[in-house]
Amino acid sequence: MSLLFTSSKILTLAILLRITLLVYGILQDNYAALPYTDIDYFVFTDAARYTYNHQSPYLRETYRYTPLLAWLLIPTAWPGAFWFSSGKILFATADIVAGWLIIKVLTSPSGGAMETQRALKFSCVWLLNPMVATISTRGSSEGLLAVMVIALLWAVLENRILLAGLLLGLAVHFKIYPFIYGISILWYLAPPPPSPSSPNASQKHLLHHIPAFFTRPRLNLLITSLLTFTFLNTTMYILYGHPFFQHTYLHHLTRIDHRHNFSPYNTLLHLSSASPSSISNLRFESLAFIPQLLLSAILLPLVLAQRDLAGAMLCQTWAFVAFNKVVTSQYFLWYLILLPLYLPYSSFLASPKLGVLAAALWIGTQAIWLHQAYALEFLGKSTFVPGLFVASLAFFGVNCWILGVMVQDAGNVSAGKDRVVVAADEKRQIEKGAGEGG
């Protein structure tokens, strides 16, 4: 079995999986009634075609992304079926790079110093995950963001703060939500606490601690990330004007997408879209960010970041997605990229029954929701209430329960016991169980 888990074999299997899905997708697009390619990919490629013709990508209706994405996909505007599919190849390649970075993090001293074979097993959660491979080969760009996020984590753990700042600024420009990681990283970069024996260590006024917060690593991260973010946004504004800000950022504050949306806000968004005029100018979709950001950007970083940065980032992302007013399958990749870094010390592996239960509930509640959505969209049945709404609540409840377990696990990584020790303890428990079983 150990011969299977070599870097070359796992990466080869991951590449073959994506090649197979790319070929299958071409066949399904040409011969099946239901296309394989995601509708978003046509939005991306249309925007790239406008860019190729020296026009604004925002001439393509519903293009809500940075122009960088359209620039990367300019080859899709070249003649030929291969070039049209080159964007999918780019996204699938990003998947592979992200998986390779997972291995780098797990085997690094600050990431757990895990043996390569064990790290490869956990990386398979991403590299050989059919859901991840399907989403990227259908034309979703989430793999690009996954590379930025896992590279950001690696840079911080390796103390390459300037690189981390560049990646954080780029990631937030590319997709808004990674800004929540900035809070965790800043908290993670806290200076060592003063020695209890030092004079007046416990008697310093709060104001004396404020300058101490702005350490050199924190300032380097703040300045580098802000400069990168500002430079990219200023450049795009000069090139494309107000439509850049409107479609890339401002749109997301009041978006009311209600199709293919697992969120409990789904039914409310549908009602809101049906009656755009409102008595009050303050619409609920603008207030949905309050509980989401309170949890993902403030509470979880403060509680978890100094215990386990990777675990904190996973919990943040899980909370951000679960509480978001729009939840689609692509968003699951935002936290799946971090899942292999949490699993080595998770309760879901320590207790297989708990892990199976969590997976069954997470998949099962999705299946119930999809059944109701299918009846609504394809059979024309009104399943909003109670079917779709109750299914959304059930999925939300399962996600909250899983989040609670993960927060508890990450919180149990005490400040004096890092991931290296936790990983070693977990390995000894497995070996002990195997010995008793033999």
Short mmCIF file of C-alpha atoms in Angstrom, two decimals:
data_model
loop_
_atom_site.label_atom_id
_atom_site.label_comp_id
_atom_site.label_asym_id
_atom_site.label_seq_id
_atom_site.Cartn_x
_atom_site.Cartn_y
_atom_site.Cartn_z
CA MET A 1 0.00 0.00 0.00
CA SER A 2 2.87 2.36 0.80
CA LEU A 3 4.15 2.01 -2.77
CA LEU A 4 0.98 3.74 -4.01
CA PHE A 5 1.55 6.85 -1.92
CA THR A 6 4.47 8.45 -3.71
CA SER A 7 4.38 12.02 -4.93
CA SER A 8 4.73 11.07 -8.59
CA LYS A 9 1.94 8.47 -8.48
CA ILE A 10 -0.56 10.62 -6.59
CA LEU A 11 0.05 13.64 -8.82
CA THR A 12 -0.18 11.44 -11.93
CA LEU A 13 -3.52 10.02 -10.76
CA ALA A 14 -4.76 13.55 -10.06
CA ILE A 15 -3.74 14.68 -13.55
CA LEU A 16 -5.34 11.63 -15.21
CA LEU A 17 -8.57 12.23 -13.28
CA ARG A 18 -8.79 15.77 -14.62
CA ILE A 19 -7.84 14.79 -18.18
CA THR A 20 -10.57 12.15 -18.12
CA LEU A 21 -13.15 14.66 -16.94
CA LEU A 22 -12.05 17.23 -19.53
CA VAL A 23 -12.50 14.70 -22.34
CA TYR A 24 -15.79 13.50 -20.91
CA GLY A 25 -16.96 17.11 -20.64
CA ILE A 26 -16.29 17.71 -24.34
CA LEU A 27 -18.32 14.62 -25.24
CA GLN A 28 -21.21 15.57 -22.96
CA ASP A 29 -21.28 19.11 -24.30
CA ASN A 30 -21.46 17.83 -27.88
CA TYR A 31 -23.87 14.92 -27.49
CA ALA A 32 -25.94 15.30 -24.32
CA ALA A 33 -28.95 17.52 -23.70
CA LEU A 34 -27.51 18.74 -20.39
CA PRO A 35 -24.13 20.46 -20.92
CA TYR A 36 -21.10 19.68 -18.75
CA THR A 37 -19.55 23.14 -18.95
CA ASP A 38 -20.63 25.52 -16.21
CA ILE A 39 -22.50 28.64 -17.31
CA ASP A 40 -19.90 30.73 -15.48
CA TYR A 41 -17.24 29.52 -17.90
CA PHE A 42 -19.14 31.09 -20.79
CA VAL A 43 -19.30 34.33 -18.78
CA PHE A 44 -15.52 34.16 -18.24
CA THR A 45 -14.73 33.43 -21.88
CA ASP A 46 -17.12 36.10 -23.19
CA ALA A 47 -15.40 38.64 -20.93
CA ALA A 48 -12.01 37.40 -22.15
CA ARG A 49 -13.17 37.88 -25.73
CA TYR A 50 -14.11 41.50 -25.00
CA THR A 51 -10.71 42.01 -23.38
CA TYR A 52 -8.96 40.41 -26.37
CA ASN A 53 -10.74 42.95 -28.58
CA HIS A 54 -9.53 45.84 -26.38
CA GLN A 55 -12.90 46.35 -24.72
CA SER A 56 -14.07 46.19 -21.12
CA PRO A 57 -14.84 42.71 -19.74
CA TYR A 58 -17.80 44.29 -17.97
CA LEU A 59 -19.59 44.60 -21.30
CA ARG A 60 -20.43 40.95 -20.61
CA GLU A 61 -23.52 41.01 -18.43
CA THR A 62 -23.14 39.18 -15.08
CA TYR A 63 -19.31 39.32 -15.17
CA ARG A 64 -18.62 40.11 -11.49
CA TYR A 65 -14.91 39.40 -11.23
CA THR A 66 -11.56 41.13 -11.44
CA PRO A 67 -10.29 41.88 -14.96
CA LEU A 68 -7.25 39.75 -14.05
CA LEU A 69 -9.37 36.66 -14.61
CA ALA A 70 -10.38 37.84 -18.09
CA TRP A 71 -6.75 38.62 -18.88
CA LEU A 72 -5.68 35.11 -17.86
CA LEU A 73 -8.34 33.64 -20.14
CA ILE A 74 -7.50 35.67 -23.25
CA PRO A 75 -6.25 32.49 -25.04
CA THR A 76 -9.85 31.18 -24.93
CA ALA A 77 -10.69 33.88 -27.49
CA TRP A 78 -8.25 32.41 -30.01
CA PRO A 79 -9.72 30.20 -32.77
CA GLY A 80 -10.08 26.48 -32.10
CA ALA A 81 -11.76 24.16 -29.61
CA PHE A 82 -8.50 23.55 -27.77
CA TRP A 83 -7.99 27.22 -27.00
CA PHE A 84 -11.59 27.56 -25.86
CA SER A 85 -10.92 24.77 -23.33
CA SER A 86 -7.57 26.21 -22.26
CA GLY A 87 -9.22 28.01 -19.36
CA LYS A 88 -10.43 24.70 -17.94
CA ILE A 89 -6.90 23.32 -18.32
CA LEU A 90 -5.59 26.34 -16.40
CA PHE A 91 -8.09 25.80 -13.58
CA ALA A 92 -7.35 22.06 -13.42
CA THR A 93 -3.62 22.78 -13.32
CA ALA A 94 -4.22 25.17 -10.44
CA ASP A 95 -5.92 22.27 -8.60
CA ILE A 96 -2.75 20.21 -8.94
CA VAL A 97 -0.51 23.05 -7.76
CA ALA A 98 -2.76 23.62 -4.75
CA GLY A 99 -2.55 19.92 -3.87
CA TRP A 100 1.24 20.02 -4.14
CA LEU A 101 1.30 23.01 -1.78
CA ILE A 102 -0.83 21.06 0.73
CA ILE A 103 1.94 18.45 0.83
CA LYS A 104 4.53 21.21 1.29
CA VAL A 105 2.64 22.64 4.26
CA LEU A 106 2.04 19.28 5.96
CA THR A 107 5.68 18.22 5.65
CA SER A 108 7.14 21.58 6.73
CA PRO A 109 8.37 21.85 10.35
CA SER A 110 5.84 24.55 11.20
CA GLY A 111 3.01 22.68 9.49
CA GLY A 112 3.40 19.41 11.35
CA ALA A 113 6.63 17.88 10.00
CA MET A 114 4.56 14.98 8.74
CA GLU A 115 6.14 12.09 6.85
CA THR A 116 5.67 12.44 3.10
CA GLN A 117 3.59 9.28 2.72
CA ARG A 118 1.11 10.37 5.38
CA ALA A 119 0.98 13.87 3.92
CA LEU A 120 0.17 12.39 0.52
CA LYS A 121 -2.76 10.47 2.01
CA PHE A 122 -4.26 13.65 3.40
CA SER A 123 -3.57 15.56 0.19
CA CYS A 124 -5.76 13.05 -1.64
CA VAL A 125 -8.75 14.71 0.06
CA TRP A 126 -8.11 17.50 -2.45
CA LEU A 127 -6.11 15.97 -5.30
CA LEU A 128 -8.28 12.88 -5.87
CA ASN A 129 -11.58 14.41 -4.80
CA PRO A 130 -14.01 14.00 -7.74
CA MET A 131 -16.01 17.01 -6.58
CA VAL A 132 -12.95 19.27 -6.73
CA ALA A 133 -11.87 17.89 -10.11
CA THR A 134 -15.38 18.17 -11.56
CA ILE A 135 -15.86 21.78 -10.48
CA SER A 136 -12.55 22.91 -12.01
CA THR A 137 -12.99 20.96 -15.27
CA ARG A 138 -16.48 22.37 -15.68
CA GLY A 139 -14.88 25.80 -15.81
CA SER A 140 -14.89 27.21 -12.27
CA SER A 141 -11.95 29.42 -11.34
CA GLU A 142 -11.88 28.49 -7.64
CA GLY A 143 -8.68 26.47 -8.14
CA LEU A 144 -6.76 29.70 -8.79
CA LEU A 145 -7.92 31.10 -5.48
CA ALA A 146 -7.07 27.83 -3.74
CA VAL A 147 -3.45 28.23 -4.88
CA MET A 148 -3.32 31.76 -3.46
CA VAL A 149 -4.80 30.71 -0.11
CA ILE A 150 -2.61 27.67 0.50
CA ALA A 151 0.46 29.56 -0.74
CA LEU A 152 -0.42 32.36 1.69
CA LEU A 153 -0.54 29.89 4.58
CA TRP A 154 2.76 28.31 3.53
CA ALA A 155 4.45 31.72 3.30
CA VAL A 156 3.30 32.70 6.80
CA LEU A 157 4.38 29.39 8.35
CA GLU A 158 7.77 29.73 6.63
CA ASN A 159 8.03 33.31 7.97
CA ARG A 160 8.14 34.80 4.47
CA ILE A 161 6.04 37.76 5.49
CA LEU A 162 6.62 40.00 2.45
CA LEU A 163 5.53 37.18 0.14
CA ALA A 164 2.54 36.55 2.41
CA GLY A 165 1.56 40.21 2.12
CA LEU A 166 1.74 40.10 -1.68
CA LEU A 167 -0.38 36.95 -1.78
CA LEU A 168 -2.94 38.33 0.68
CA GLY A 169 -3.36 41.54 -1.32
CA LEU A 170 -3.68 39.57 -4.56
CA ALA A 171 -6.17 37.09 -3.07
CA VAL A 172 -8.41 39.83 -1.66
CA HIS A 173 -8.35 41.62 -5.01
CA PHE A 174 -9.21 38.39 -6.79
CA LYS A 175 -12.05 37.46 -4.43
CA ILE A 176 -13.12 39.56 -1.44
CA TYR A 177 -13.44 36.95 1.29
CA PRO A 178 -9.71 36.14 1.93
CA PHE A 179 -9.44 39.41 3.86
CA ILE A 180 -10.67 37.43 6.88
CA TYR A 181 -7.35 35.56 6.88
CA GLY A 182 -5.52 38.85 7.42
CA ILE A 183 -6.98 39.13 10.93
CA SER A 184 -5.89 35.59 11.83
CA ILE A 185 -2.40 36.09 10.44
CA LEU A 186 -1.94 39.35 12.31
CA TRP A 187 -3.02 37.67 15.54
CA TYR A 188 -0.81 34.65 14.78
CA LEU A 189 2.21 36.96 14.40
CA ALA A 190 1.92 38.09 18.02
CA PRO A 191 5.22 38.70 19.83
CA PRO A 192 6.12 36.30 22.64
CA PRO A 193 4.49 37.27 25.95
CA PRO A 194 6.73 39.02 28.49
CA SER A 195 8.30 36.87 31.12
CA PRO A 196 6.36 36.83 34.39
CA SER A 197 9.61 37.58 36.18
CA SER A 198 10.23 40.78 34.23
CA PRO A 199 9.68 43.97 36.25
CA ASN A 200 6.21 45.53 35.96
CA ALA A 201 5.20 42.84 33.44
CA SER A 202 1.68 42.65 34.83
CA GLN A 203 1.34 46.32 35.76
CA LYS A 204 1.66 47.97 32.34
CA HIS A 205 -1.25 50.13 31.30
CA LEU A 206 -3.26 49.10 28.26
CA LEU A 207 -1.85 52.03 26.29
CA HIS A 208 1.63 50.57 26.66
CA HIS A 209 0.52 47.46 24.78
CA ILE A 210 -0.71 49.32 21.70
CA PRO A 211 2.77 50.15 20.27
CA ALA A 212 3.85 46.60 21.08
CA PHE A 213 1.10 45.28 18.83
CA PHE A 214 2.70 46.81 15.74
CA THR A 215 5.68 44.51 15.46
CA ARG A 216 7.87 44.46 12.37
CA PRO A 217 6.29 41.28 10.92
CA ARG A 218 2.79 42.70 11.41
CA LEU A 219 3.72 46.02 9.82
CA ASN A 220 5.39 44.24 6.90
CA LEU A 221 2.25 42.18 6.32
CA LEU A 222 -0.08 45.18 6.60
CA ILE A 223 1.95 47.48 4.37
CA THR A 224 2.74 44.88 1.70
CA SER A 225 -0.82 43.57 1.45
CA LEU A 226 -2.37 47.05 1.40
CA LEU A 227 0.08 48.29 -1.24
CA THR A 228 -0.58 45.23 -3.42
CA PHE A 229 -4.35 45.55 -3.05
CA THR A 230 -4.27 49.30 -3.68
CA PHE A 231 -2.00 49.00 -6.71
CA LEU A 232 -4.18 46.35 -8.36
CA ASN A 233 -7.42 48.21 -7.68
CA THR A 234 -6.03 51.56 -8.80
CA THR A 235 -4.75 50.02 -12.03
CA MET A 236 -8.08 48.38 -12.76
CA TYR A 237 -9.99 51.57 -11.97
CA ILE A 238 -7.79 53.57 -14.33
CA LEU A 239 -8.41 51.01 -17.08
CA TYR A 240 -12.11 50.28 -16.55
CA GLY A 241 -13.53 53.04 -14.35
CA HIS A 242 -16.54 52.74 -12.05
CA PRO A 243 -17.86 49.47 -13.59
CA PHE A 244 -14.82 47.74 -12.09
CA PHE A 245 -15.77 48.72 -8.52
CA GLN A 246 -19.47 48.22 -9.11
CA HIS A 247 -19.26 44.70 -10.51
CA THR A 248 -16.22 43.41 -8.62
CA TYR A 249 -17.04 44.69 -5.12
CA LEU A 250 -20.19 46.80 -4.62
CA HIS A 251 -22.46 44.29 -6.35
CA HIS A 252 -21.82 41.70 -3.63
CA LEU A 253 -23.20 43.95 -0.89
CA THR A 254 -26.75 43.79 -2.28
CA ARG A 255 -26.73 40.74 -4.56
CA ILE A 256 -29.94 38.71 -4.37
CA ASP A 257 -29.01 35.54 -6.26
CA HIS A 258 -31.58 32.95 -5.28
CA ARG A 259 -30.95 30.17 -7.80
CA HIS A 260 -28.75 27.19 -6.92
CA ASN A 261 -28.37 28.69 -3.46
CA PHE A 262 -28.08 26.35 -0.45
CA SER A 263 -28.32 29.24 2.02
CA PRO A 264 -31.31 29.64 4.39
CA TYR A 265 -31.57 33.13 2.91
CA ASN A 266 -32.58 31.51 -0.40
CA THR A 267 -36.35 31.89 0.02
CA LEU A 268 -36.04 35.42 1.41
CA LEU A 269 -33.83 36.42 -1.51
CA HIS A 270 -36.42 35.04 -3.92
CA LEU A 271 -39.13 37.15 -2.28
CA SER A 272 -36.83 40.18 -2.29
CA SER A 273 -36.09 39.75 -6.00
CA ALA A 274 -39.81 39.52 -6.73
CA SER A 275 -40.48 42.86 -5.03
CA PRO A 276 -37.50 45.12 -5.69
CA SER A 277 -39.22 48.19 -4.32
CA SER A 278 -38.94 48.41 -0.55
CA ILE A 279 -40.47 50.69 2.03
CA SER A 280 -37.14 50.95 3.73
CA ASN A 281 -33.89 51.63 1.95
CA LEU A 282 -32.20 49.19 4.33
CA ARG A 283 -32.69 45.73 2.85
CA PHE A 284 -32.01 42.56 4.77
CA GLU A 285 -29.45 41.28 2.25
CA SER A 286 -27.20 44.16 3.32
CA LEU A 287 -27.52 43.12 6.97
CA ALA A 288 -26.71 39.44 6.36
CA PHE A 289 -23.01 40.25 6.62
CA ILE A 290 -23.23 41.17 10.32
CA PRO A 291 -23.39 37.67 11.90
CA GLN A 292 -21.19 36.28 9.15
CA LEU A 293 -18.34 38.74 9.66
CA LEU A 294 -18.67 38.85 13.44
CA LEU A 295 -17.99 35.13 13.57
CA SER A 296 -15.52 34.63 10.70
CA ALA A 297 -13.52 37.87 10.89
CA ILE A 298 -13.46 38.65 14.62
CA LEU A 299 -14.40 35.91 17.08
CA LEU A 300 -12.80 32.86 15.46
CA PRO A 301 -9.44 34.56 14.67
CA LEU A 302 -9.13 35.87 18.22
CA VAL A 303 -9.89 32.47 19.74
CA LEU A 304 -8.00 30.14 17.39
CA ALA A 305 -5.28 31.88 15.38
CA GLN A 306 -2.52 31.68 17.99
CA ARG A 307 -3.32 28.03 18.68
CA ASP A 308 -3.41 26.75 15.11
CA LEU A 309 -3.38 29.09 12.11
CA ALA A 310 -4.47 26.49 9.55
CA GLY A 311 -7.31 25.33 11.82
CA ALA A 312 -8.39 28.92 12.39
CA MET A 313 -8.46 29.64 8.65
CA LEU A 314 -10.53 26.51 8.02
CA CYS A 315 -13.06 27.44 10.73
CA GLN A 316 -13.21 31.01 9.43
CA THR A 317 -13.89 29.86 5.90
CA TRP A 318 -16.46 27.27 6.98
CA ALA A 319 -18.31 29.92 8.99
CA PHE A 320 -18.08 32.48 6.18
CA VAL A 321 -19.60 30.06 3.67
CA ALA A 322 -22.24 28.61 6.02
CA PHE A 323 -23.50 32.06 7.04
CA ASN A 324 -23.22 33.60 3.58
CA LYS A 325 -26.44 34.72 1.94
CA VAL A 326 -25.38 32.93 -1.26
CA VAL A 327 -23.96 29.39 -1.03
CA THR A 328 -23.15 27.39 -4.16
CA SER A 329 -21.18 24.19 -4.67
CA GLN A 330 -18.13 26.14 -5.84
CA TYR A 331 -17.90 27.80 -2.43
CA PHE A 332 -17.26 24.42 -0.80
CA LEU A 333 -13.83 24.44 -2.42
CA TRP A 334 -12.95 27.48 -0.32
CA TYR A 335 -12.73 25.30 2.78
CA LEU A 336 -11.95 21.95 1.18
CA ILE A 337 -8.47 23.25 0.32
CA LEU A 338 -7.79 23.67 4.08
CA LEU A 339 -9.47 20.45 5.22
CA PRO A 340 -6.37 18.19 4.77
CA LEU A 341 -4.47 20.41 7.21
CA TYR A 342 -7.10 19.90 9.93
CA LEU A 343 -7.83 16.21 9.51
CA PRO A 344 -4.61 14.87 11.13
CA TYR A 345 -5.84 15.94 14.58
CA SER A 346 -9.61 16.01 13.95
CA SER A 347 -12.27 14.28 16.02
CA PHE A 348 -13.75 13.01 12.76
CA LEU A 349 -10.71 10.77 12.21
CA ALA A 350 -10.17 9.95 15.87
CA SER A 351 -13.78 8.68 15.97
CA PRO A 352 -14.63 7.08 12.59
CA LYS A 353 -18.32 6.82 13.54
CA LEU A 354 -18.44 10.57 14.08
CA GLY A 355 -16.68 11.16 10.77
CA VAL A 356 -19.06 8.90 8.85
CA LEU A 357 -22.05 10.56 10.51
CA ALA A 358 -20.80 14.03 9.62
CA ALA A 359 -20.14 13.08 5.99
CA ALA A 360 -23.53 11.35 5.68
CA LEU A 361 -25.40 14.33 7.10
CA TRP A 362 -23.46 16.86 5.03
CA ILE A 363 -24.07 14.94 1.79
CA GLY A 364 -27.58 13.82 2.74
CA THR A 365 -28.93 17.29 3.49
CA GLN A 366 -27.45 18.51 0.19
CA ALA A 367 -29.22 15.68 -1.61
CA ILE A 368 -32.54 16.63 0.01
CA TRP A 369 -32.04 20.23 -1.06
CA LEU A 370 -31.13 19.20 -4.62
CA HIS A 371 -34.26 17.03 -4.80
CA GLN A 372 -36.42 20.03 -3.87
CA ALA A 373 -34.53 22.30 -6.28
CA TYR A 374 -34.95 19.79 -9.12
CA ALA A 375 -38.70 19.66 -8.52
CA LEU A 376 -38.79 23.46 -8.59
CA GLU A 377 -36.64 24.17 -11.64
CA PHE A 378 -37.28 21.15 -13.87
CA LEU A 379 -40.74 19.94 -12.85
CA GLY A 380 -42.24 23.37 -12.22
CA LYS A 381 -43.46 22.54 -8.71
CA SER A 382 -43.50 25.25 -6.06
CA THR A 383 -41.26 23.78 -3.36
CA PHE A 384 -40.09 26.99 -1.70
CA VAL A 385 -42.02 26.38 1.51
CA PRO A 386 -41.69 24.12 3.33
CA GLY A 387 -39.47 21.88 1.15
CA LEU A 388 -36.62 24.09 -0.03
CA PHE A 389 -36.62 26.28 3.06
CA VAL A 390 -36.54 23.35 5.50
CA ALA A 391 -33.81 21.63 3.44
CA SER A 392 -31.72 24.81 3.58
CA LEU A 393 -32.17 25.02 7.35
CA ALA A 394 -31.18 21.37 7.74
CA PHE A 395 -28.01 21.87 5.69
CA PHE A 396 -27.22 25.02 7.66
CA GLY A 397 -27.71 23.17 10.94
CA VAL A 398 -25.36 20.37 9.89
CA ASN A 399 -22.72 22.89 8.87
CA CYS A 400 -23.01 24.66 12.23
CA TRP A 401 -22.60 21.36 14.09
CA ILE A 402 -19.51 20.42 12.05
CA LEU A 403 -18.11 23.90 12.61
CA GLY A 404 -18.57 23.47 16.36
CA VAL A 405 -16.56 20.24 16.33
CA MET A 406 -13.78 21.84 14.30
CA VAL A 407 -13.59 24.88 16.58
CA GLN A 408 -13.31 22.60 19.60
CA ASP A 409 -10.56 20.56 17.93
CA ALA A 410 -8.56 23.63 16.90
CA GLY A 411 -9.04 25.13 20.36
CA ASN A 412 -7.58 22.01 21.93
CA VAL A 413 -4.25 22.71 20.23
CA SER A 414 -2.82 24.60 23.18
CA ALA A 415 -0.23 27.33 22.80
CA GLY A 416 2.39 25.07 24.31
CA LYS A 417 1.57 22.08 22.13
CA ASP A 418 1.95 22.80 18.42
CA ARG A 419 0.86 20.83 15.37
CA VAL A 420 4.10 18.82 15.36
CA VAL A 421 3.24 17.35 18.75
CA VAL A 422 -0.42 16.89 17.87
CA ALA A 423 0.47 15.07 14.66
CA ALA A 424 2.91 12.82 16.52
CA ASP A 425 0.31 12.01 19.18
CA GLU A 426 -2.25 11.18 16.50
CA LYS A 427 0.22 8.88 14.75
CA ARG A 428 1.02 7.04 18.00
CA GLN A 429 -2.69 6.53 18.66
CA ILE A 430 -3.18 4.99 15.23
CA GLU A 431 -0.16 2.72 15.65
CA LYS A 432 -1.35 1.69 19.11
CA GLY A 433 -4.81 0.87 17.75
CA ALA A 434 -3.30 -1.17 14.92
CA GLY A 435 -1.15 -3.07 17.41
CA GLU A 436 -4.10 -3.88 19.63
CA GLY A 437 -6.13 -4.96 16.62
CA GLY A 438 -3.32 -7.35 15.58
#
